[in-house]
Short mmCIF file of C-alpha atoms and ligand atoms in Angstrom, two decimals:
data_model
loop_
_atom_site.label_atom_id
_atom_site.label_comp_id
_atom_site.label_asym_id
_atom_site.label_seq_id
_atom_site.Cartn_x
_atom_site.Cartn_y
_atom_site.Cartn_z
CA UNK A 1 -6.08 45.76 1.95
CA UNK A 2 -2.84 44.40 0.42
CA UNK A 3 -1.92 42.47 3.25
CA UNK A 4 -5.00 40.28 3.24
CA UNK A 5 -4.35 39.47 -0.45
CA UNK A 6 -0.99 37.87 0.53
CA UNK A 7 -2.39 36.49 3.81
CA UNK A 8 -5.39 34.77 1.73
CA UNK A 9 -2.74 33.48 -1.00
CA UNK A 10 -0.87 31.98 1.91
CA UNK A 11 -3.78 30.18 3.50
CA UNK A 12 -5.17 28.77 0.28
CA UNK A 13 -1.53 27.66 -0.71
CA UNK A 14 -0.79 26.33 2.67
CA UNK A 15 -4.24 24.52 2.77
CA UNK A 16 -3.51 22.88 -0.52
CA UNK A 17 0.09 21.98 0.51
CA UNK A 18 -1.41 20.32 3.75
CA UNK A 19 -3.86 18.31 1.79
CA UNK A 20 -1.43 17.16 -0.97
CA UNK A 21 1.33 16.53 1.39
CA UNK A 22 -0.84 14.52 3.73
CA UNK A 23 -2.13 12.40 0.72
CA UNK A 24 1.41 11.85 -0.55
CA UNK A 25 2.31 10.81 2.99
CA UNK A 26 -0.32 8.52 3.63
CA UNK A 27 0.62 4.85 3.23
CA UNK A 28 -2.86 3.72 3.48
CA UNK A 29 -3.74 5.48 0.35
CA UNK A 30 -0.75 4.33 -1.55
CA UNK A 31 -2.93 2.21 -4.14
CA UNK A 32 -6.06 4.14 -3.98
CA UNK A 33 -4.13 7.09 -5.11
CA UNK A 34 -1.67 5.56 -7.13
CA UNK A 35 -3.03 6.88 -10.44
CA UNK A 36 -2.77 10.41 -9.43
CA UNK A 37 0.30 10.14 -7.32
CA UNK A 38 2.71 11.56 -9.92
CA UNK A 39 0.35 14.53 -10.43
CA UNK A 40 -0.14 15.15 -6.67
CA UNK A 41 3.59 15.43 -6.33
CA UNK A 42 4.02 17.96 -9.21
CA UNK A 43 1.04 19.91 -7.75
CA UNK A 44 2.55 19.93 -4.22
CA UNK A 45 6.02 21.12 -5.66
CA UNK A 46 4.25 23.77 -7.90
CA UNK A 47 2.30 24.94 -4.83
CA UNK A 48 5.55 25.07 -2.98
CA UNK A 49 6.88 27.50 -5.20
CA UNK A 50 3.77 29.60 -5.04
CA UNK A 51 4.27 29.65 -1.41
CA UNK A 52 7.84 30.83 -1.81
CA UNK A 53 6.99 33.73 -4.19
CA UNK A 54 3.98 34.78 -2.05
CA UNK A 55 6.25 34.71 1.18
CA UNK A 56 8.81 36.98 -0.61
CA UNK A 57 5.84 39.17 -1.61
CA UNK A 58 4.92 39.18 2.20
CA UNK A 59 8.55 39.99 3.26
CA UNK A 60 8.69 42.95 0.84
CA UNK A 61 5.34 44.36 2.12
CA UNK A 62 6.42 43.97 5.69
CA UNK A 63 9.47 45.98 4.98
CA UNK A 64 7.09 48.83 4.44
CA UNK A 65 5.39 48.05 7.74
CA UNK A 66 2.02 47.29 6.19
CA UNK A 67 1.86 43.79 7.06
CA UNK A 68 0.76 42.12 10.37
CA UNK A 69 3.79 41.15 12.64
CA UNK A 70 2.00 39.43 15.56
CA UNK A 71 3.85 36.58 17.09
CA UNK A 72 1.36 33.69 15.83
CA UNK A 73 1.59 35.24 12.25
CA UNK A 74 5.53 35.57 12.35
CA UNK A 75 5.57 32.01 13.70
CA UNK A 76 3.31 30.53 11.11
CA UNK A 77 5.54 32.48 8.33
CA UNK A 78 8.66 31.14 9.94
CA UNK A 79 7.27 27.48 9.65
CA UNK A 80 6.02 28.04 6.04
CA UNK A 81 9.63 29.17 5.19
CA UNK A 82 11.16 26.23 7.08
CA UNK A 83 8.85 23.81 5.24
CA UNK A 84 9.71 25.51 1.71
CA UNK A 85 13.19 25.53 2.47
CA UNK A 86 13.47 21.89 3.15
CA UNK A 87 11.25 21.03 0.30
CA UNK A 88 13.75 22.72 -2.00
CA UNK A 89 16.59 20.89 -0.33
CA UNK A 90 14.73 17.62 -1.12
CA UNK A 91 14.42 18.51 -4.72
CA UNK A 92 18.07 19.42 -4.88
CA UNK A 93 19.33 16.45 -2.65
CA UNK A 94 21.40 14.97 -5.32
CA UNK A 95 22.92 18.25 -6.40
CA UNK A 96 24.33 18.83 -2.89
CA UNK A 97 26.81 16.08 -2.68
CA UNK A 98 27.86 16.36 1.06
CA UNK A 99 24.28 16.87 2.51
CA UNK A 100 23.02 13.80 0.51
CA UNK A 101 22.82 11.58 3.47
CA UNK A 102 21.08 14.00 5.99
CA UNK A 103 17.40 12.52 6.18
CA UNK A 104 15.90 15.86 4.34
CA UNK A 105 12.68 14.23 4.05
CA UNK A 106 12.28 13.65 7.73
CA UNK A 107 13.25 17.29 8.27
CA UNK A 108 10.69 18.45 5.82
CA UNK A 109 7.95 16.23 7.54
CA UNK A 110 8.75 17.37 11.02
CA UNK A 111 9.00 21.03 9.88
CA UNK A 112 5.60 20.77 8.11
CA UNK A 113 3.78 19.05 10.73
CA UNK A 114 4.88 21.33 13.34
CA UNK A 115 3.85 24.18 11.05
CA UNK A 116 0.33 22.72 10.50
CA UNK A 117 -0.18 22.51 14.07
CA UNK A 118 0.85 25.71 14.84
CA UNK A 119 -1.17 27.08 11.71
CA UNK A 120 -4.04 25.17 13.25
CA UNK A 121 -3.62 27.18 16.58
CA UNK A 122 -3.27 30.22 14.73
CA UNK A 123 -6.52 29.63 13.02
CA UNK A 124 -8.24 28.50 16.20
CA UNK A 125 -6.78 31.68 17.99
CA UNK A 126 -8.04 34.19 15.65
CA UNK A 127 -11.50 32.42 15.38
CA UNK A 128 -11.82 32.47 19.18
CA UNK A 129 -10.87 35.97 19.44
CA UNK A 130 -13.36 37.01 16.96
CA UNK A 131 -16.15 35.09 19.08
CA UNK A 132 -14.89 36.77 22.22
CA UNK A 133 -14.73 40.14 20.53
CA UNK A 134 -18.60 39.79 19.46
CA UNK A 135 -19.54 38.68 22.85
CA UNK A 136 -17.96 41.50 24.64
CA UNK A 137 -19.24 43.93 22.27
CA UNK A 138 -22.88 42.57 22.76
CA UNK A 139 -22.50 42.38 26.51
CA UNK A 140 -20.92 45.43 27.49
CA UNK A 141 -20.05 47.52 24.61
CA UNK A 142 -16.14 48.08 23.70
CA UNK A 143 -14.40 46.64 26.74
CA UNK A 144 -10.74 45.87 27.44
CA UNK A 145 -9.95 44.35 24.08
CA UNK A 146 -6.21 44.78 24.94
CA UNK A 147 -6.74 42.74 28.09
CA UNK A 148 -8.26 39.94 26.04
CA UNK A 149 -5.51 40.13 23.52
CA UNK A 150 -2.95 39.59 26.26
CA UNK A 151 -4.98 36.51 27.61
CA UNK A 152 -5.42 35.20 24.11
CA UNK A 153 -1.69 35.48 23.41
CA UNK A 154 -0.93 33.86 26.90
CA UNK A 155 -2.95 30.78 26.15
CA UNK A 156 -1.45 30.73 22.61
CA UNK A 157 2.03 30.77 24.11
CA UNK A 158 0.97 28.03 26.79
CA UNK A 159 -0.37 25.86 23.86
CA UNK A 160 2.68 26.04 22.04
CA UNK A 161 4.86 25.33 25.00
CA UNK A 162 2.84 22.14 25.82
CA UNK A 163 2.88 21.07 22.09
CA UNK A 164 6.89 21.81 22.18
CA UNK A 165 7.14 19.90 25.23
CA UNK A 166 5.42 16.86 23.77
CA UNK A 167 7.38 16.97 20.46
CA UNK A 168 10.43 17.15 22.44
CA UNK A 169 9.51 14.09 24.32
CA UNK A 170 8.39 12.28 21.05
CA UNK A 171 11.76 13.20 19.41
CA UNK A 172 13.80 11.87 22.36
CA UNK A 173 12.03 8.64 22.28
CA UNK A 174 12.21 8.41 18.50
CA UNK A 175 16.12 9.14 18.95
CA UNK A 176 16.52 6.40 21.64
CA UNK A 177 14.47 3.95 19.35
CA UNK A 178 16.67 4.57 16.15
CA UNK A 179 19.66 4.05 18.17
CA UNK A 180 18.59 0.73 19.07
CA UNK A 181 17.85 0.05 15.46
CA UNK A 182 21.51 0.85 14.53
CA UNK A 183 22.70 -2.23 16.30
CA UNK A 184 23.36 -4.87 13.57
CA UNK A 185 21.24 -7.93 13.85
CA UNK A 186 18.24 -6.46 15.31
CA UNK A 187 16.60 -5.72 12.12
CA UNK A 188 14.51 -8.95 12.26
CA UNK A 189 12.81 -7.75 15.30
CA UNK A 190 11.98 -4.42 13.79
CA UNK A 191 10.38 -5.27 10.51
CA UNK A 192 7.49 -7.77 10.30
CA UNK A 193 8.35 -11.12 8.59
CA UNK A 194 5.63 -13.72 7.99
CA UNK A 195 7.97 -15.79 5.67
CA UNK A 196 8.49 -19.35 6.42
CA UNK A 197 11.58 -20.18 4.15
CA UNK A 198 13.69 -23.25 5.06
CA UNK A 199 16.59 -23.35 4.78
CA UNK A 200 17.75 -19.80 5.47
CA UNK A 201 20.45 -18.70 3.11
CA UNK A 202 23.77 -19.09 4.18
CA UNK A 203 25.57 -15.79 4.51
CA UNK A 204 28.84 -15.39 2.78
CA UNK A 205 32.05 -13.97 4.36
CA UNK A 206 31.18 -10.27 3.26
CA UNK A 207 27.73 -10.56 4.58
CA UNK A 208 28.60 -11.36 8.28
CA UNK A 209 29.77 -9.01 9.51
CA UNK A 210 28.33 -6.62 6.87
CA UNK A 211 31.23 -5.30 4.86
CA UNK A 212 29.01 -1.86 4.59
CA UNK A 213 29.16 -1.73 8.59
CA UNK A 214 25.42 -1.87 8.60
CA UNK A 215 22.98 0.27 6.78
CA UNK A 216 22.33 3.97 7.82
CA UNK A 217 19.09 5.42 7.79
CA UNK A 218 15.41 4.14 7.78
CA UNK A 219 13.47 1.98 5.32
CA UNK A 220 9.94 2.82 4.93
CA UNK A 221 7.83 -0.14 4.11
CA UNK A 222 6.34 0.69 0.62
CA UNK A 223 3.77 -1.53 -0.86
CA UNK A 224 0.78 -1.05 -3.10
CA UNK A 225 -0.75 -4.48 -2.04
CA UNK A 226 -0.88 -6.52 1.09
CA UNK A 227 2.31 -7.98 2.03
CA UNK A 228 2.52 -11.33 0.69
CA UNK A 229 3.87 -14.17 2.90
CA UNK A 230 5.89 -16.66 1.49
CA UNK A 231 6.84 -20.36 2.07
CA UNK A 232 9.70 -22.61 0.82
CA UNK A 233 7.20 -25.33 -0.09
CA UNK A 234 5.26 -23.37 -2.67
CA UNK A 235 7.85 -20.57 -3.56
CA UNK A 236 9.16 -20.76 -7.24
CA UNK A 237 11.40 -18.39 -9.39
CA UNK A 238 10.90 -18.51 -13.08
CA UNK A 239 13.19 -17.24 -15.78
CA UNK A 240 11.25 -17.24 -19.02
CA UNK A 241 11.04 -15.53 -22.38
CA UNK A 242 13.82 -15.11 -25.01
CA UNK A 243 16.14 -17.47 -23.12
CA UNK A 244 17.81 -20.92 -24.31
CA UNK A 245 17.20 -22.44 -21.05
CA UNK A 246 14.16 -21.24 -19.26
CA UNK A 247 14.05 -22.34 -15.61
CA UNK A 248 11.73 -22.92 -12.78
CA UNK A 249 13.68 -23.05 -9.41
CA UNK A 250 12.51 -24.12 -6.06
CA UNK A 251 13.86 -22.53 -2.96
CA UNK A 252 16.67 -24.98 -2.40
CA UNK A 253 17.69 -24.76 -6.07
CA UNK A 254 17.56 -20.99 -6.15
CA UNK A 255 19.92 -21.10 -3.08
CA UNK A 256 22.34 -22.91 -5.06
CA UNK A 257 22.84 -20.27 -7.69
CA UNK A 258 26.22 -18.24 -6.79
CA UNK A 259 25.62 -14.98 -5.09
CA UNK A 260 27.78 -12.05 -4.59
CA UNK A 261 27.96 -9.35 -1.84
CA UNK A 262 27.76 -5.67 -2.64
CA UNK A 263 27.19 -2.51 -0.66
CA UNK A 264 25.11 0.14 -2.12
CA UNK A 265 22.56 2.87 -1.53
CA UNK A 266 18.94 2.93 -1.82
CA UNK A 267 16.81 5.87 -2.95
CA UNK A 268 13.05 6.14 -2.97
CA UNK A 269 11.80 8.76 -5.33
CA UNK A 270 9.70 10.32 -2.65
CA UNK A 271 12.76 11.52 -0.89
CA UNK A 272 14.12 8.93 1.78
CA UNK A 273 17.31 7.13 1.37
CA UNK A 274 19.10 4.30 3.04
CA UNK A 275 22.87 4.13 2.83
CA UNK A 276 25.49 1.55 2.78
CA UNK A 277 23.30 -1.53 2.45
CA UNK A 278 25.18 -4.81 2.40
CA UNK A 279 23.14 -7.09 -0.01
CA UNK A 280 24.03 -10.55 -0.91
CA UNK A 281 22.45 -12.08 -3.94
CA UNK A 282 22.23 -13.27 -7.41
CA UNK A 283 23.79 -11.20 -10.16
CA UNK A 284 21.39 -10.55 -13.04
CA UNK A 285 24.16 -10.37 -15.64
CA UNK A 286 25.35 -13.75 -14.45
CA UNK A 287 21.84 -15.26 -14.38
CA UNK A 288 21.11 -13.93 -17.94
CA UNK A 289 24.45 -15.57 -18.97
CA UNK A 290 23.38 -18.79 -17.31
CA UNK A 291 20.02 -19.31 -19.09
CA UNK A 292 21.34 -17.78 -22.27
CA UNK A 293 19.47 -14.63 -23.17
CA UNK A 294 18.74 -14.55 -26.82
CA UNK A 295 20.03 -11.59 -28.81
CA UNK A 296 16.62 -10.48 -29.77
CA UNK A 297 15.67 -9.88 -26.24
CA UNK A 298 15.92 -6.41 -25.32
CA UNK A 299 14.05 -5.89 -22.31
CA UNK A 300 13.78 -7.91 -18.94
CA UNK A 301 10.37 -7.58 -17.00
CA UNK A 302 10.32 -8.50 -13.34
CA UNK A 303 7.33 -9.76 -11.68
CA UNK A 304 6.35 -9.96 -8.12
CA UNK A 305 4.48 -12.33 -5.76
CA UNK A 306 1.85 -9.96 -5.05
CA UNK A 307 0.46 -10.60 -8.32
CA UNK A 308 0.15 -6.83 -9.42
CA UNK A 309 3.62 -4.97 -9.22
CA UNK A 310 6.01 -5.10 -12.21
CA UNK A 311 8.95 -3.19 -13.47
CA UNK A 312 11.25 -3.59 -16.53
CA UNK A 313 14.77 -2.79 -17.43
CA UNK A 314 16.37 -2.55 -20.88
CA UNK A 315 18.83 -5.54 -21.22
CA UNK A 316 21.68 -3.14 -21.26
CA UNK A 317 20.51 -1.67 -17.74
CA UNK A 318 19.72 -5.30 -16.54
CA UNK A 319 23.21 -6.09 -17.17
CA UNK A 320 24.91 -3.52 -15.02
CA UNK A 321 27.04 -5.40 -12.72
CA UNK A 322 25.20 -4.23 -9.60
CA UNK A 323 21.75 -5.40 -10.50
CA UNK A 324 20.95 -8.14 -8.24
CA UNK A 325 18.25 -10.36 -6.72
CA UNK A 326 18.87 -9.89 -3.04
CA UNK A 327 18.02 -12.49 -0.70
CA UNK A 328 20.20 -11.18 2.55
CA UNK A 329 20.52 -7.64 3.81
CA UNK A 330 23.32 -6.86 6.33
CA UNK A 331 23.45 -10.75 6.71
CA UNK A 332 20.00 -11.30 7.50
CA UNK A 333 17.34 -12.66 5.33
CA UNK A 334 14.97 -9.95 3.94
CA UNK A 335 11.94 -9.95 6.03
CA UNK A 336 8.71 -10.06 4.03
CA UNK A 337 7.76 -6.32 4.55
CA UNK A 338 10.91 -5.36 3.00
CA UNK A 339 10.39 -7.56 -0.04
CA UNK A 340 11.86 -11.12 0.97
CA UNK A 341 12.57 -13.85 0.50
CA UNK A 342 13.99 -12.19 -2.56
CA UNK A 343 13.74 -8.49 -4.09
CA UNK A 344 15.54 -6.90 -6.99
CA UNK A 345 17.97 -4.37 -6.21
CA UNK A 346 18.87 -1.61 -8.82
CA UNK A 347 21.23 0.83 -6.84
CA UNK A 348 21.62 3.34 -9.83
CA UNK A 349 17.89 3.78 -10.20
CA UNK A 350 15.11 4.80 -7.87
CA UNK A 351 13.68 2.07 -5.74
CA UNK A 352 10.65 1.69 -7.64
CA UNK A 353 12.55 -0.61 -9.96
CA UNK A 354 13.52 -2.73 -7.03
CA UNK A 355 10.60 -5.20 -7.21
CA UNK A 356 9.86 -6.75 -3.79
CA UNK A 357 8.89 -10.25 -3.55
CA UNK A 358 10.43 -10.94 -6.86
CA UNK A 359 9.22 -14.38 -8.38
CA UNK A 360 10.54 -14.27 -11.84
CA UNK A 361 11.88 -12.37 -14.82
CA UNK A 362 11.10 -12.56 -18.46
CA UNK A 363 13.23 -11.53 -21.19
CA UNK A 364 11.13 -9.90 -23.89
CA UNK A 365 11.61 -7.89 -27.11
CA UNK A 366 9.30 -5.12 -26.64
CA UNK A 367 9.12 -2.47 -23.88
CA UNK A 368 6.97 -3.22 -20.83
CA UNK A 369 5.92 -0.31 -18.69
CA UNK A 370 5.73 -1.39 -14.99
CA UNK A 371 3.29 -0.35 -12.16
CA UNK A 372 4.70 3.16 -11.34
CA UNK A 373 6.13 3.64 -14.63
CA UNK A 374 2.51 3.48 -16.20
CA UNK A 375 1.65 6.13 -13.57
CA UNK A 376 3.76 8.88 -14.35
CA UNK A 377 7.01 8.00 -13.18
CA UNK A 378 10.09 7.73 -15.47
CA UNK A 379 10.79 4.39 -17.30
CA UNK A 380 14.63 5.24 -16.99
CA UNK A 381 14.67 5.61 -13.04
CA UNK A 382 18.40 6.89 -13.07
CA UNK A 383 18.87 8.61 -9.57
CA UNK A 384 21.52 10.56 -11.11
CA UNK A 385 24.50 9.09 -13.03
CA UNK A 386 27.27 8.90 -10.49
CA UNK A 387 25.45 8.99 -7.21
N1 MTE B 1 6.20 -5.60 -5.34
C1 MTE B 1 6.42 -4.30 -4.94
N2 MTE B 1 7.65 -3.78 -4.93
C2 MTE B 1 7.92 -2.50 -4.82
C3 MTE B 1 7.02 -1.60 -4.28
C4 MTE B 1 5.47 -2.16 -4.17
O1 MTE B 1 4.76 -1.29 -4.05
N3 MTE B 1 5.40 -3.30 -4.48
N4 MTE B 1 7.32 -0.30 -4.05
C5 MTE B 1 8.64 -0.01 -4.70
C6 MTE B 1 8.91 1.36 -4.12
S1 MTE B 1 8.22 2.72 -4.64
C7 MTE B 1 9.98 1.45 -3.20
S2 MTE B 1 10.58 3.03 -2.72
C8 MTE B 1 10.58 0.15 -2.61
C9 MTE B 1 10.54 0.49 -1.12
O2 MTE B 1 10.92 -0.59 -0.45
P1 MTE B 1 11.02 -0.94 0.99
O3 MTE B 1 9.41 -1.23 1.40
O4 MTE B 1 11.61 -2.37 1.20
O5 MTE B 1 11.46 0.04 1.80
O6 MTE B 1 10.13 -0.87 -3.03
C10 MTE B 1 9.67 -0.80 -4.62
N5 MTE B 1 9.16 -2.13 -4.92
MO1 MO B 2 9.58 4.62 -3.87
#
């Protein structure tokens, strides 16, 4: 009896984990679920801990040999453990210095996806067996149930092997593709770019070749809107609010503002990171000095050309010397899918501060709560001081 309690807790927790995980992963539902995203994330983490506790309970029971130890159960338990462990790693990724640049999120997704497939097979397997049993029973009484268990097991293992082979081929193909992506200069072909900006920004010395040696990792295209396409005829950048000299710059004028080159890391709060990105762009502190930010300006609000997304920093945060409006990434213009022609980069904070398609900033005297910040994300988005 007891073993079913754990089994049922697992089944329920894992189903909820699969659902919340899937919803969090879905980029199509990014905007639709934005209001509950922070809640979903917290629920997913909490469920993960429930799973860990119930797995430990099951381990404790299995020591007393009162729990089922069949292959498909064990395999499912293995993948549950793997998903839970990679989930914990994801939570602790900034506390574990050295492993910080291992793509833990990809591991977590991979293990969880494989686990979901195996669980699906496991459920099917149990269901099919039940069907067969009732059939056999009705047809000819109790007949060769151990025989059918063996064929079931064989079928299960065959399915598993086929899936394993498929996953292996997929992974290998992906590996080859990402090897290609690592060649500097191929970024343009990989990410969609509908921008029509002329002239293109002239890269400085540090940008070509990129002093960071080319970024490491994968950008995921995250957006809560359609990707806006910009064009140098109509594109404008405005600096307004509590400044001595408000400005509206067209693309050519914007390109005349001095730029700096820096290498920084990029962390999305959902768990993926990109390392050693060489950005070239306009320093926000220098820009604030240029326009003469007034002493009563306490915050800076950043707006996007998508018309929806905003974020903000306190004036002290905006004056950190690595806060820039990037126009080049590893020497290439930033493609529209990654926020080009100009995006904000705040390396010491989670990337939701990095407004894409940046079209202006406003110096203000009261707090502004941005898109994700008003949906449960920290307003002070420090990744972790010192990372
Ligand atoms: N305009 C706009 N900027 C945005 C977002 C967005 O949805 N819209 N998403 C933010 C989040 S949560 C992240 S992780 C990064 C993702 O940047 P990328 O799409 O270039 O990888 O952009 C940030 N800036
Ligand atoms: Mo993000």
